[in-house]
Amino acid sequence: MKLSLRRSLVAACLAIAALAQAVAAPAQAQTQAAVTTAAPMTVNLGAGNSQSITLPRGQSAIVDLPIDARDVLVTNPQVADAVLRSPRRIYVMGLQPGATDAAFFDAAGRRILALNIRVDENFTAVSQTLARLMPDARIHVEGANNSIVLSGRVANLTEVDQAVQVAQQFVHAPEQVVNLLQVAGKDQVMVKVRVVEMQRTVIKQLGFNLNALVGQAGGPQFLLGSAATFGVNGAILGGLNLASQIDSTLQPEVFAFDPVTGKNDLPIVCGGCNNGGQASIATLQPTAGSNGLNKGSAAIEAFERVGLIRTLAEPNLSAVSGESAKFLAGGEFPVPTGEDSTGRVTIEFKPFGVGLGFTPVVLSEGRISLKISTEVSQLTNQGAFTLSTGTGNAPLTIPGLIVRRAETTVELPSGGSMMIAGLMQEQTKQDLDSLPGLMNLPVLGALFRSRDYQEGETELVVIVTPYLVSPTSPANFQTPADGFEVARDAQTYLLGRMNDANHTPPAAIAGKTYQGPVGYVID
């Protein structure tokens, strides 16, 4: 009796609960539905009968309904599948990337929930790899069809590049990685480059030019000739040039006074003869031989030159980390590149001067990676190209360039310097002309030798120094024209001055212990 009574009470309680649930069912249909992923993601949907859910490929979600569901309809079952595990719990599984929707109906055919489903590639491994390799970075990984979207904030551009490289290993093509990462603070880098060059040249020339010939009756009997060619430098450049010449075609002859003609044109046949009591005189008269044979000449040619060239260029340039910057102080010269059928010439301009280009990347711990190229060039006639423009027209000359260029990638701290390029070059040229046999004579052999000597020495260094910089007040900067005042007419005429003053502005040296002239100072 007691057992049956207890069973009756339990049945009555269940009936009352079922009745209460049936009464509250229309209201519960509009309440919140919960969607949870099976492993282990949980997604809570908001109120209403239309919700959205995003699933990685190969994962599932659990949908808890407020009332019993009898039917489910999936528009594209190839993208996602929905299974009624129980009347109020449905499993939704992502099969392949795409989008679809699912509708859930109760026993009366009313729609309980409309679920918009989007399935993306499963990039959980990407997120886990980035979290393990870059624990300090806040990177969020999302899938968009077959692409990876990286978002969040990182410390510097190096971490951006590393995250993109890791993500590219999980896709088929690099363009499938969408980079939306933001750098916490963009650093600016200023690069100071010093190009210092010293050139020293030495030229020495010593030549003996001997040319003597003795001949009679137009026929040479003895020939002696030696001339300096100066094969290294091409010709005598200057200096000392002493010469002497003897012409044997003119010889002194003695004549006596002729009382008939009244002139000194009577030849003296015998010595001591004196006609008319007049004194005999000697004059230069042509003799046997020719003007090209009976001559002798000698010349000493000596020259010495020492030259020194100093080149100093200090270009400075600033750029944001990861961005490229270029600098050129010089000019451009035209170079013909072609000619069309109408005779019009195509011109292309080539730059020259002091150039600087670099791309800085700020690494961790304040280190800077620099991809830098620097160049110092100047126009020269060495290696110039000359083109004839026709008869009567001046030739077209295209100058050459003397270039000192360096391109490299280095890594160094802010304020640290490194010599990225250097050159030590020595070039010696020497030419010796001599007369065979006679050059070995003691003492006199030096008269038959000529020497041409040239030596060049070059020392070149390129030093680079990067700095991390930040903006400051305009009052802290100074230009070369600050403090400059043009001299008045009286100062120019009487004192020969070009400027009245070029002092440092007070604002530039306020609060500083060291004071001195800066900027462009004209003496």
Short mmCIF file of C-alpha atoms in Angstrom, two decimals:
data_model
loop_
_atom_site.label_atom_id
_atom_site.label_comp_id
_atom_site.label_asym_id
_atom_site.label_seq_id
_atom_site.Cartn_x
_atom_site.Cartn_y
_atom_site.Cartn_z
CA MET A 1 0.00 0.00 0.00
CA LYS A 2 2.77 2.45 0.92
CA LEU A 3 4.74 1.61 -2.23
CA SER A 4 1.81 2.24 -4.52
CA LEU A 5 1.00 5.49 -2.76
CA ARG A 6 4.57 6.65 -3.20
CA ARG A 7 4.49 5.82 -6.89
CA SER A 8 1.27 7.75 -7.26
CA LEU A 9 2.81 10.81 -5.65
CA VAL A 10 5.84 10.66 -7.98
CA ALA A 11 3.59 10.32 -10.99
CA ALA A 12 1.52 13.28 -9.86
CA CYS A 13 4.67 15.42 -9.44
CA LEU A 14 5.90 14.51 -12.91
CA ALA A 15 2.52 15.37 -14.37
CA ILE A 16 2.49 18.74 -12.65
CA ALA A 17 6.04 19.46 -13.90
CA ALA A 18 5.07 18.48 -17.41
CA LEU A 19 2.03 20.73 -17.29
CA ALA A 20 4.11 23.65 -16.04
CA GLN A 21 6.64 23.07 -18.79
CA ALA A 22 3.88 22.99 -21.42
CA VAL A 23 2.47 26.26 -20.15
CA ALA A 24 5.90 27.97 -20.17
CA ALA A 25 6.98 26.56 -23.55
CA PRO A 26 5.86 29.53 -25.74
CA ALA A 27 7.77 31.95 -23.54
CA GLN A 28 10.86 29.77 -23.38
CA ALA A 29 10.99 29.64 -27.18
CA GLN A 30 12.07 33.29 -27.17
CA THR A 31 14.68 32.93 -24.43
CA GLN A 32 18.41 32.37 -24.75
CA ALA A 33 19.82 29.29 -26.50
CA ALA A 34 23.29 28.07 -25.58
CA VAL A 35 25.83 26.76 -28.14
CA THR A 36 28.96 25.04 -26.92
CA THR A 37 31.75 23.42 -28.88
CA ALA A 38 32.59 19.88 -28.13
CA ALA A 39 36.29 20.30 -27.56
CA PRO A 40 36.64 22.55 -25.64
CA MET A 41 35.35 25.88 -27.13
CA THR A 42 32.10 27.27 -25.72
CA VAL A 43 29.99 29.88 -27.50
CA ASN A 44 26.98 31.60 -25.89
CA LEU A 45 24.35 32.84 -28.29
CA GLY A 46 22.22 35.89 -27.58
CA ALA A 47 18.46 36.00 -27.26
CA GLY A 48 16.30 35.52 -30.32
CA ASN A 49 15.55 32.80 -32.81
CA SER A 50 18.37 33.67 -35.30
CA GLN A 51 22.01 33.19 -34.27
CA SER A 52 25.45 32.81 -35.90
CA ILE A 53 28.30 30.47 -35.22
CA THR A 54 31.82 30.05 -36.64
CA LEU A 55 33.50 26.66 -36.58
CA PRO A 56 36.99 25.55 -37.48
CA ARG A 57 37.14 22.72 -39.92
CA GLY A 58 36.98 19.33 -38.19
CA GLN A 59 35.49 20.67 -34.94
CA SER A 60 31.95 20.58 -33.59
CA ALA A 61 29.63 22.73 -31.49
CA ILE A 62 26.85 21.76 -29.05
CA VAL A 63 23.55 23.62 -29.32
CA ASP A 64 21.21 23.49 -26.30
CA LEU A 65 17.61 24.37 -27.20
CA PRO A 66 14.97 25.71 -24.75
CA ILE A 67 12.28 23.30 -25.99
CA ASP A 68 12.23 19.95 -27.71
CA ALA A 69 13.13 19.89 -31.37
CA ARG A 70 11.75 17.34 -33.78
CA ASP A 71 13.21 18.29 -37.19
CA VAL A 72 16.43 19.98 -38.38
CA LEU A 73 17.17 21.29 -41.89
CA VAL A 74 20.76 22.03 -43.14
CA THR A 75 20.96 23.93 -46.42
CA ASN A 76 24.44 22.76 -47.46
CA PRO A 77 25.29 19.49 -45.71
CA GLN A 78 28.72 19.43 -47.41
CA VAL A 79 29.81 22.44 -45.34
CA ALA A 80 28.30 21.48 -41.98
CA ASP A 81 26.13 18.73 -40.52
CA ALA A 82 23.65 18.87 -37.59
CA VAL A 83 22.69 15.79 -35.58
CA LEU A 84 19.83 15.58 -33.01
CA ARG A 85 21.54 13.89 -30.10
CA SER A 86 18.50 14.49 -27.90
CA PRO A 87 15.34 16.60 -28.35
CA ARG A 88 17.07 19.58 -26.80
CA ARG A 89 20.76 19.00 -27.68
CA ILE A 90 22.10 19.17 -31.24
CA TYR A 91 25.67 18.57 -32.45
CA VAL A 92 26.86 20.81 -35.30
CA MET A 93 30.04 19.64 -37.11
CA GLY A 94 32.18 21.65 -39.56
CA LEU A 95 33.10 19.61 -42.63
CA GLN A 96 34.77 22.00 -45.08
CA PRO A 97 35.29 25.78 -45.48
CA GLY A 98 32.16 27.60 -46.51
CA ALA A 99 28.89 29.00 -45.22
CA THR A 100 25.45 27.44 -44.65
CA ASP A 101 22.46 27.68 -42.31
CA ALA A 102 20.40 25.28 -40.20
CA ALA A 103 16.79 25.57 -39.00
CA PHE A 104 15.32 23.68 -36.00
CA PHE A 105 11.54 22.96 -35.70
CA ASP A 106 9.38 21.64 -32.88
CA ALA A 107 6.60 19.03 -33.11
CA ALA A 108 4.09 21.64 -34.25
CA GLY A 109 6.32 22.73 -37.16
CA ARG A 110 7.26 26.07 -35.60
CA ARG A 111 10.84 27.27 -36.08
CA ILE A 112 12.74 27.26 -32.84
CA LEU A 113 16.14 28.53 -34.01
CA ALA A 114 17.77 29.64 -37.27
CA LEU A 115 21.52 29.07 -37.07
CA ASN A 116 23.96 30.72 -39.53
CA ILE A 117 27.06 28.53 -39.75
CA ARG A 118 30.44 29.52 -41.16
CA VAL A 119 33.22 26.96 -41.39
CA ASP A 120 36.86 28.07 -41.74
CA GLU A 121 40.12 26.20 -41.93
CA ASN A 122 41.42 24.94 -38.61
CA PHE A 123 44.41 27.11 -37.70
CA THR A 124 44.60 26.14 -34.06
CA ALA A 125 48.11 24.81 -34.65
CA VAL A 126 49.18 28.26 -35.89
CA SER A 127 47.91 29.94 -32.75
CA GLN A 128 49.58 27.40 -30.50
CA THR A 129 52.88 27.67 -32.37
CA LEU A 130 52.94 31.47 -32.19
CA ALA A 131 52.04 31.41 -28.49
CA ARG A 132 54.91 29.04 -27.81
CA LEU A 133 57.53 30.84 -29.92
CA MET A 134 56.47 34.42 -29.10
CA PRO A 135 54.99 34.37 -25.59
CA ASP A 136 55.24 38.15 -25.09
CA ALA A 137 53.31 39.00 -28.26
CA ARG A 138 49.53 39.35 -28.31
CA ILE A 139 48.63 37.71 -31.62
CA HIS A 140 45.11 36.58 -32.51
CA VAL A 141 44.75 34.02 -35.30
CA GLU A 142 41.55 33.72 -37.33
CA GLY A 143 40.67 31.75 -40.41
CA ALA A 144 38.96 33.22 -43.44
CA ASN A 145 38.17 30.40 -45.88
CA ASN A 146 41.66 29.19 -46.84
CA SER A 147 43.52 32.23 -45.50
CA ILE A 148 44.97 33.15 -42.12
CA VAL A 149 44.26 36.55 -40.58
CA LEU A 150 46.81 37.75 -38.01
CA SER A 151 45.74 40.58 -35.72
CA GLY A 152 46.89 42.02 -32.42
CA ARG A 153 49.93 44.01 -31.23
CA VAL A 154 53.62 43.15 -31.22
CA ALA A 155 56.67 44.97 -29.91
CA ASN A 156 58.54 45.64 -33.15
CA LEU A 157 58.69 44.89 -36.85
CA THR A 158 60.94 41.90 -36.29
CA GLU A 159 58.15 40.09 -34.46
CA VAL A 160 55.76 41.00 -37.28
CA ASP A 161 58.06 39.40 -39.83
CA GLN A 162 58.57 36.32 -37.65
CA ALA A 163 54.82 35.83 -37.12
CA VAL A 164 54.11 36.12 -40.85
CA GLN A 165 56.86 33.62 -41.69
CA VAL A 166 55.47 31.09 -39.21
CA ALA A 167 51.91 31.50 -40.54
CA GLN A 168 53.06 31.04 -44.14
CA GLN A 169 54.20 27.52 -43.31
CA PHE A 170 50.55 26.44 -42.73
CA VAL A 171 49.15 27.63 -46.08
CA HIS A 172 49.80 26.79 -49.69
CA ALA A 173 50.79 30.29 -50.85
CA PRO A 174 52.33 33.27 -48.98
CA GLU A 175 49.54 35.60 -50.11
CA GLN A 176 47.07 33.55 -48.05
CA VAL A 177 48.41 35.21 -44.88
CA VAL A 178 46.67 38.52 -44.13
CA ASN A 179 48.85 40.65 -41.85
CA LEU A 180 46.86 43.03 -39.62
CA LEU A 181 49.42 43.14 -36.82
CA GLN A 182 50.18 46.50 -35.24
CA VAL A 183 53.52 47.60 -33.82
CA ALA A 184 53.30 48.90 -30.26
CA GLY A 185 55.67 51.82 -30.95
CA LYS A 186 57.26 52.74 -34.27
CA ASP A 187 60.90 53.69 -33.85
CA GLN A 188 62.67 56.24 -36.01
CA VAL A 189 66.30 55.77 -36.99
CA MET A 190 68.81 58.38 -38.11
CA VAL A 191 71.90 57.14 -39.94
CA LYS A 192 75.12 59.13 -40.06
CA VAL A 193 77.61 58.02 -42.72
CA ARG A 194 81.18 59.29 -43.03
CA VAL A 195 83.08 58.74 -46.28
CA VAL A 196 86.72 59.78 -45.87
CA GLU A 197 89.24 59.45 -48.69
CA MET A 198 92.86 60.53 -49.07
CA GLN A 199 94.63 60.40 -52.44
CA ARG A 200 98.34 61.07 -52.88
CA THR A 201 100.02 61.26 -56.29
CA VAL A 202 103.70 61.56 -57.17
CA ILE A 203 105.05 62.26 -60.67
CA LYS A 204 108.75 62.43 -61.56
CA GLN A 205 110.24 63.05 -65.00
CA LEU A 206 113.90 63.34 -65.97
CA GLY A 207 114.83 63.12 -69.63
CA PHE A 208 117.84 63.81 -71.84
CA ASN A 209 117.07 64.60 -75.44
CA LEU A 210 120.18 64.24 -77.58
CA ASN A 211 120.16 64.59 -81.34
CA ALA A 212 123.49 65.15 -83.19
CA LEU A 213 124.34 64.49 -86.80
CA VAL A 214 127.47 65.28 -88.76
CA GLY A 215 127.26 65.09 -92.55
CA GLN A 216 129.09 66.34 -95.61
CA ALA A 217 127.84 66.78 -99.14
CA GLY A 218 124.38 65.63 -98.22
CA GLY A 219 125.48 62.20 -96.96
CA PRO A 220 125.41 61.21 -93.28
CA GLN A 221 128.51 59.58 -91.82
CA PHE A 222 127.65 59.57 -88.10
CA LEU A 223 124.28 59.52 -86.31
CA LEU A 224 123.54 59.85 -82.59
CA GLY A 225 119.95 60.22 -81.32
CA SER A 226 118.14 59.69 -78.01
CA ALA A 227 114.81 61.34 -77.05
CA ALA A 228 112.64 60.92 -73.96
CA THR A 229 109.17 59.53 -74.81
CA PHE A 230 107.58 59.75 -71.35
CA GLY A 231 105.40 56.74 -72.01
CA VAL A 232 103.64 56.76 -68.62
CA ASN A 233 102.40 60.35 -68.60
CA GLY A 234 102.38 60.79 -72.37
CA ALA A 235 104.44 64.02 -72.57
CA ILE A 236 106.62 66.34 -70.55
CA LEU A 237 104.33 68.03 -68.03
CA GLY A 238 106.46 71.08 -67.27
CA GLY A 239 109.31 71.94 -64.94
CA LEU A 240 112.87 72.53 -66.13
CA ASN A 241 113.78 72.51 -69.83
CA LEU A 242 117.31 73.49 -70.84
CA ALA A 243 118.43 73.12 -74.45
CA SER A 244 121.37 73.92 -76.75
CA GLN A 245 121.71 73.64 -80.49
CA ILE A 246 124.66 73.66 -82.93
CA ASP A 247 124.17 74.24 -86.66
CA SER A 248 127.19 73.20 -88.75
CA THR A 249 125.70 74.46 -91.99
CA LEU A 250 126.89 77.98 -91.06
CA GLN A 251 130.66 78.39 -90.54
CA PRO A 252 132.71 81.59 -89.86
CA GLU A 253 134.79 82.77 -92.86
CA VAL A 254 137.32 85.64 -93.05
CA PHE A 255 136.91 88.37 -95.70
CA ALA A 256 139.00 91.45 -96.56
CA PHE A 257 137.98 94.90 -97.66
CA ASP A 258 137.56 95.27 -101.41
CA PRO A 259 138.39 98.82 -102.51
CA VAL A 260 136.50 98.29 -105.76
CA THR A 261 133.17 97.43 -104.21
CA GLY A 262 133.80 99.19 -100.93
CA LYS A 263 132.63 96.08 -99.01
CA ASN A 264 134.25 93.36 -96.93
CA ASP A 265 133.59 90.66 -99.51
CA LEU A 266 137.09 89.83 -100.72
CA PRO A 267 138.00 86.29 -99.60
CA ILE A 268 141.38 85.83 -97.97
CA VAL A 269 143.23 83.04 -99.66
CA CYS A 270 146.22 82.98 -97.42
CA GLY A 271 146.55 83.85 -93.79
CA GLY A 272 148.13 87.17 -92.93
CA CYS A 273 147.14 88.81 -96.26
CA ASN A 274 145.80 92.29 -95.92
CA ASN A 275 144.31 94.20 -98.83
CA GLY A 276 144.03 97.90 -98.71
CA GLY A 277 145.33 98.01 -95.18
CA GLN A 278 141.85 97.11 -93.94
CA ALA A 279 141.42 94.68 -91.00
CA SER A 280 139.96 91.29 -91.87
CA ILE A 281 136.65 90.18 -90.28
CA ALA A 282 134.91 86.82 -89.83
CA THR A 283 131.15 86.28 -90.63
CA LEU A 284 128.83 83.23 -90.78
CA GLN A 285 128.45 81.95 -94.30
CA PRO A 286 126.71 78.85 -95.72
CA THR A 287 128.98 75.88 -96.30
CA ALA A 288 128.66 72.44 -97.78
CA GLY A 289 125.96 70.20 -96.35
CA SER A 290 122.21 70.55 -95.70
CA ASN A 291 120.17 72.20 -93.04
CA GLY A 292 118.70 68.83 -91.88
CA LEU A 293 122.05 67.02 -91.61
CA ASN A 294 124.57 69.37 -90.13
CA LYS A 295 122.82 70.05 -86.81
CA GLY A 296 123.27 68.93 -83.22
CA SER A 297 120.91 69.58 -80.28
CA ALA A 298 120.69 68.57 -76.63
CA ALA A 299 117.98 69.18 -74.02
CA ILE A 300 117.48 68.36 -70.35
CA GLU A 301 113.84 67.99 -69.29
CA ALA A 302 113.00 67.57 -65.58
CA PHE A 303 109.68 67.67 -63.76
CA GLU A 304 108.33 66.62 -60.35
CA ARG A 305 104.80 66.91 -58.91
CA VAL A 306 103.26 65.86 -55.57
CA GLY A 307 99.47 66.04 -55.17
CA LEU A 308 97.11 65.43 -52.24
CA ILE A 309 93.31 65.13 -52.43
CA ARG A 310 91.04 64.89 -49.39
CA THR A 311 87.40 63.89 -49.76
CA LEU A 312 84.95 64.01 -46.85
CA ALA A 313 81.20 63.42 -47.11
CA GLU A 314 78.86 63.09 -44.13
CA PRO A 315 75.26 62.49 -45.28
CA ASN A 316 72.64 62.11 -42.51
CA LEU A 317 69.15 60.70 -43.04
CA SER A 318 66.21 59.62 -40.83
CA ALA A 319 63.46 57.08 -41.50
CA VAL A 320 60.82 55.08 -39.66
CA SER A 321 61.76 51.53 -38.81
CA GLY A 322 60.93 49.25 -41.72
CA GLU A 323 60.66 52.06 -44.29
CA SER A 324 63.21 52.99 -46.96
CA ALA A 325 64.75 56.45 -47.41
CA LYS A 326 67.05 58.01 -50.02
CA PHE A 327 69.24 61.10 -50.06
CA LEU A 328 71.20 62.77 -52.89
CA ALA A 329 73.22 65.98 -52.84
CA GLY A 330 74.67 66.54 -56.29
CA GLY A 331 73.12 66.66 -59.72
CA GLU A 332 72.29 64.77 -62.89
CA PHE A 333 74.02 64.83 -66.26
CA PRO A 334 72.44 63.82 -69.60
CA VAL A 335 73.42 60.66 -71.41
CA PRO A 336 72.13 59.89 -74.94
CA THR A 337 70.49 56.46 -75.00
CA GLY A 338 69.07 56.24 -78.51
CA GLU A 339 68.02 57.95 -81.73
CA ASP A 340 64.83 57.48 -83.69
CA SER A 341 64.29 57.58 -87.45
CA THR A 342 63.67 61.35 -87.42
CA GLY A 343 67.01 62.09 -85.78
CA ARG A 344 65.65 62.90 -82.34
CA VAL A 345 67.96 61.76 -79.57
CA THR A 346 66.64 60.17 -76.40
CA ILE A 347 68.25 61.53 -73.24
CA GLU A 348 68.52 59.80 -69.87
CA PHE A 349 69.83 61.61 -66.82
CA LYS A 350 72.31 59.90 -64.52
CA PRO A 351 72.75 61.13 -60.93
CA PHE A 352 76.07 62.00 -59.34
CA GLY A 353 77.17 63.48 -56.04
CA VAL A 354 76.75 62.28 -52.45
CA GLY A 355 73.98 59.68 -52.17
CA LEU A 356 72.62 57.62 -49.29
CA GLY A 357 69.87 55.02 -49.13
CA PHE A 358 68.97 52.71 -46.27
CA THR A 359 66.21 50.60 -44.72
CA PRO A 360 66.36 50.30 -40.92
CA VAL A 361 64.64 47.65 -38.83
CA VAL A 362 64.66 48.06 -35.06
CA LEU A 363 65.25 44.71 -33.38
CA SER A 364 64.81 43.73 -29.77
CA GLU A 365 67.04 45.20 -27.07
CA GLY A 366 67.60 48.39 -29.07
CA ARG A 367 69.62 46.80 -31.86
CA ILE A 368 69.20 48.06 -35.40
CA SER A 369 69.46 46.10 -38.62
CA LEU A 370 70.53 48.31 -41.54
CA LYS A 371 70.38 47.61 -45.25
CA ILE A 372 72.43 50.53 -46.48
CA SER A 373 73.95 51.82 -49.71
CA THR A 374 76.16 54.93 -49.91
CA GLU A 375 77.91 56.55 -52.85
CA VAL A 376 80.20 59.50 -53.56
CA SER A 377 80.69 60.24 -57.27
CA GLN A 378 82.05 63.10 -59.35
CA LEU A 379 82.37 63.92 -63.04
CA THR A 380 85.71 63.35 -64.73
CA ASN A 381 87.28 63.25 -68.17
CA GLN A 382 88.80 59.87 -67.39
CA GLY A 383 86.77 57.27 -69.23
CA ALA A 384 84.76 59.93 -71.07
CA PHE A 385 83.06 59.00 -74.33
CA THR A 386 83.46 61.30 -77.37
CA LEU A 387 81.06 61.03 -80.30
CA SER A 388 81.56 62.78 -83.63
CA THR A 389 78.55 64.84 -84.69
CA GLY A 390 79.57 65.53 -88.29
CA THR A 391 81.96 67.67 -90.26
CA GLY A 392 82.34 71.15 -88.86
CA ASN A 393 80.42 70.36 -85.66
CA ALA A 394 81.94 70.13 -82.21
CA PRO A 395 82.19 66.55 -80.93
CA LEU A 396 79.82 65.36 -78.21
CA THR A 397 81.62 64.37 -75.02
CA ILE A 398 79.89 62.36 -72.30
CA PRO A 399 81.87 62.53 -69.06
CA GLY A 400 82.76 59.57 -66.91
CA LEU A 401 82.28 59.12 -63.19
CA ILE A 402 84.70 58.49 -60.35
CA VAL A 403 82.61 56.49 -57.89
CA ARG A 404 83.10 55.29 -54.32
CA ARG A 405 80.15 53.02 -53.53
CA ALA A 406 79.29 50.57 -50.73
CA GLU A 407 76.20 48.39 -50.27
CA THR A 408 75.76 46.03 -47.34
CA THR A 409 73.55 44.91 -44.44
CA VAL A 410 74.80 45.27 -40.88
CA GLU A 411 73.43 45.03 -37.34
CA LEU A 412 74.60 47.27 -34.53
CA PRO A 413 73.24 49.10 -31.46
CA SER A 414 72.01 52.67 -31.33
CA GLY A 415 75.00 55.01 -31.24
CA GLY A 416 77.46 52.29 -32.25
CA SER A 417 79.70 52.69 -35.27
CA MET A 418 81.02 50.20 -37.77
CA MET A 419 83.37 50.54 -40.72
CA ILE A 420 81.38 48.98 -43.53
CA ALA A 421 83.94 49.55 -46.30
CA GLY A 422 87.63 50.32 -46.69
CA LEU A 423 90.17 50.55 -49.47
CA MET A 424 93.93 50.79 -49.54
CA GLN A 425 95.28 51.00 -53.07
CA GLU A 426 98.75 51.71 -54.39
CA GLN A 427 99.61 52.01 -58.07
CA THR A 428 103.08 52.55 -59.50
CA LYS A 429 104.03 53.19 -63.14
CA GLN A 430 107.56 53.64 -64.46
CA ASP A 431 109.07 54.01 -67.91
CA LEU A 432 112.80 54.03 -68.71
CA ASP A 433 114.11 55.07 -72.15
CA SER A 434 117.77 54.63 -72.99
CA LEU A 435 120.27 54.25 -75.77
CA PRO A 436 121.57 50.67 -75.88
CA GLY A 437 125.21 50.34 -74.86
CA LEU A 438 125.76 53.96 -73.90
CA MET A 439 123.48 53.86 -70.86
CA ASN A 440 126.00 51.65 -69.04
CA LEU A 441 128.90 54.06 -69.40
CA PRO A 442 130.25 55.34 -66.07
CA VAL A 443 128.95 58.81 -65.21
CA LEU A 444 128.12 59.65 -68.82
CA GLY A 445 125.62 56.81 -69.06
CA ALA A 446 123.04 58.91 -67.19
CA LEU A 447 122.97 61.30 -70.16
CA PHE A 448 121.56 58.55 -72.34
CA ARG A 449 118.71 57.54 -69.99
CA SER A 450 115.27 59.12 -69.47
CA ARG A 451 112.92 58.19 -66.63
CA ASP A 452 109.17 58.70 -66.32
CA TYR A 453 107.66 57.74 -62.92
CA GLN A 454 104.14 57.94 -61.50
CA GLU A 455 102.76 56.67 -58.18
CA GLY A 456 99.28 56.88 -56.69
CA GLU A 457 98.10 55.94 -53.20
CA THR A 458 94.47 55.87 -52.04
CA GLU A 459 93.03 55.26 -48.58
CA LEU A 460 89.24 55.14 -48.25
CA VAL A 461 86.98 54.29 -45.30
CA VAL A 462 83.17 54.34 -44.91
CA ILE A 463 81.83 54.51 -41.33
CA VAL A 464 78.13 54.19 -40.45
CA THR A 465 76.47 55.12 -37.15
CA PRO A 466 72.70 54.66 -36.50
CA TYR A 467 70.74 56.42 -33.76
CA LEU A 468 67.25 55.93 -32.37
CA VAL A 469 65.71 59.40 -32.52
CA SER A 470 62.45 61.08 -31.53
CA PRO A 471 60.92 64.47 -32.39
CA THR A 472 61.76 67.51 -30.30
CA SER A 473 60.96 71.20 -30.09
CA PRO A 474 61.91 73.38 -33.11
CA ALA A 475 63.78 75.71 -30.75
CA ASN A 476 66.36 72.97 -30.14
CA PHE A 477 67.44 72.91 -33.76
CA GLN A 478 69.89 75.20 -35.51
CA THR A 479 70.44 75.82 -39.20
CA PRO A 480 73.61 77.11 -40.92
CA ALA A 481 71.88 80.46 -41.53
CA ASP A 482 70.98 81.11 -37.88
CA GLY A 483 72.72 84.23 -36.58
CA PHE A 484 74.00 85.26 -40.00
CA GLU A 485 74.02 88.96 -40.79
CA VAL A 486 75.16 90.46 -44.07
CA ALA A 487 77.92 93.09 -43.76
CA ARG A 488 77.09 96.68 -44.44
CA ASP A 489 78.67 98.60 -47.31
CA ALA A 490 81.18 100.36 -45.06
CA GLN A 491 82.36 97.06 -43.59
CA THR A 492 82.69 95.54 -47.04
CA TYR A 493 84.63 98.43 -48.57
CA LEU A 494 86.83 99.34 -45.60
CA LEU A 495 87.31 96.00 -43.82
CA GLY A 496 86.71 93.54 -46.66
CA ARG A 497 84.03 91.59 -44.75
CA MET A 498 81.31 89.51 -46.30
CA ASN A 499 79.29 89.08 -43.11
CA ASP A 500 78.76 91.16 -40.01
CA ALA A 501 78.15 88.33 -37.52
CA ASN A 502 77.41 84.64 -37.42
CA HIS A 503 76.78 83.87 -33.79
CA THR A 504 75.00 80.99 -32.14
CA PRO A 505 71.40 81.86 -31.21
CA PRO A 506 70.90 82.14 -27.41
CA ALA A 507 68.09 79.57 -27.44
CA ALA A 508 70.37 76.92 -28.93
CA ILE A 509 72.92 77.14 -26.08
CA ALA A 510 70.63 77.89 -23.17
CA GLY A 511 71.45 75.68 -20.19
CA LYS A 512 74.57 74.23 -21.81
CA THR A 513 78.06 74.60 -20.39
CA TYR A 514 79.91 74.40 -23.69
CA GLN A 515 79.55 77.30 -26.08
CA GLY A 516 81.31 77.85 -29.36
CA PRO A 517 80.86 78.73 -33.03
CA VAL A 518 78.69 76.31 -34.95
CA GLY A 519 77.12 76.22 -38.37
CA TYR A 520 78.38 77.84 -41.55
CA VAL A 521 80.93 80.46 -40.53
CA ILE A 522 82.36 82.89 -43.09
CA ASP A 523 85.71 84.42 -42.19
#
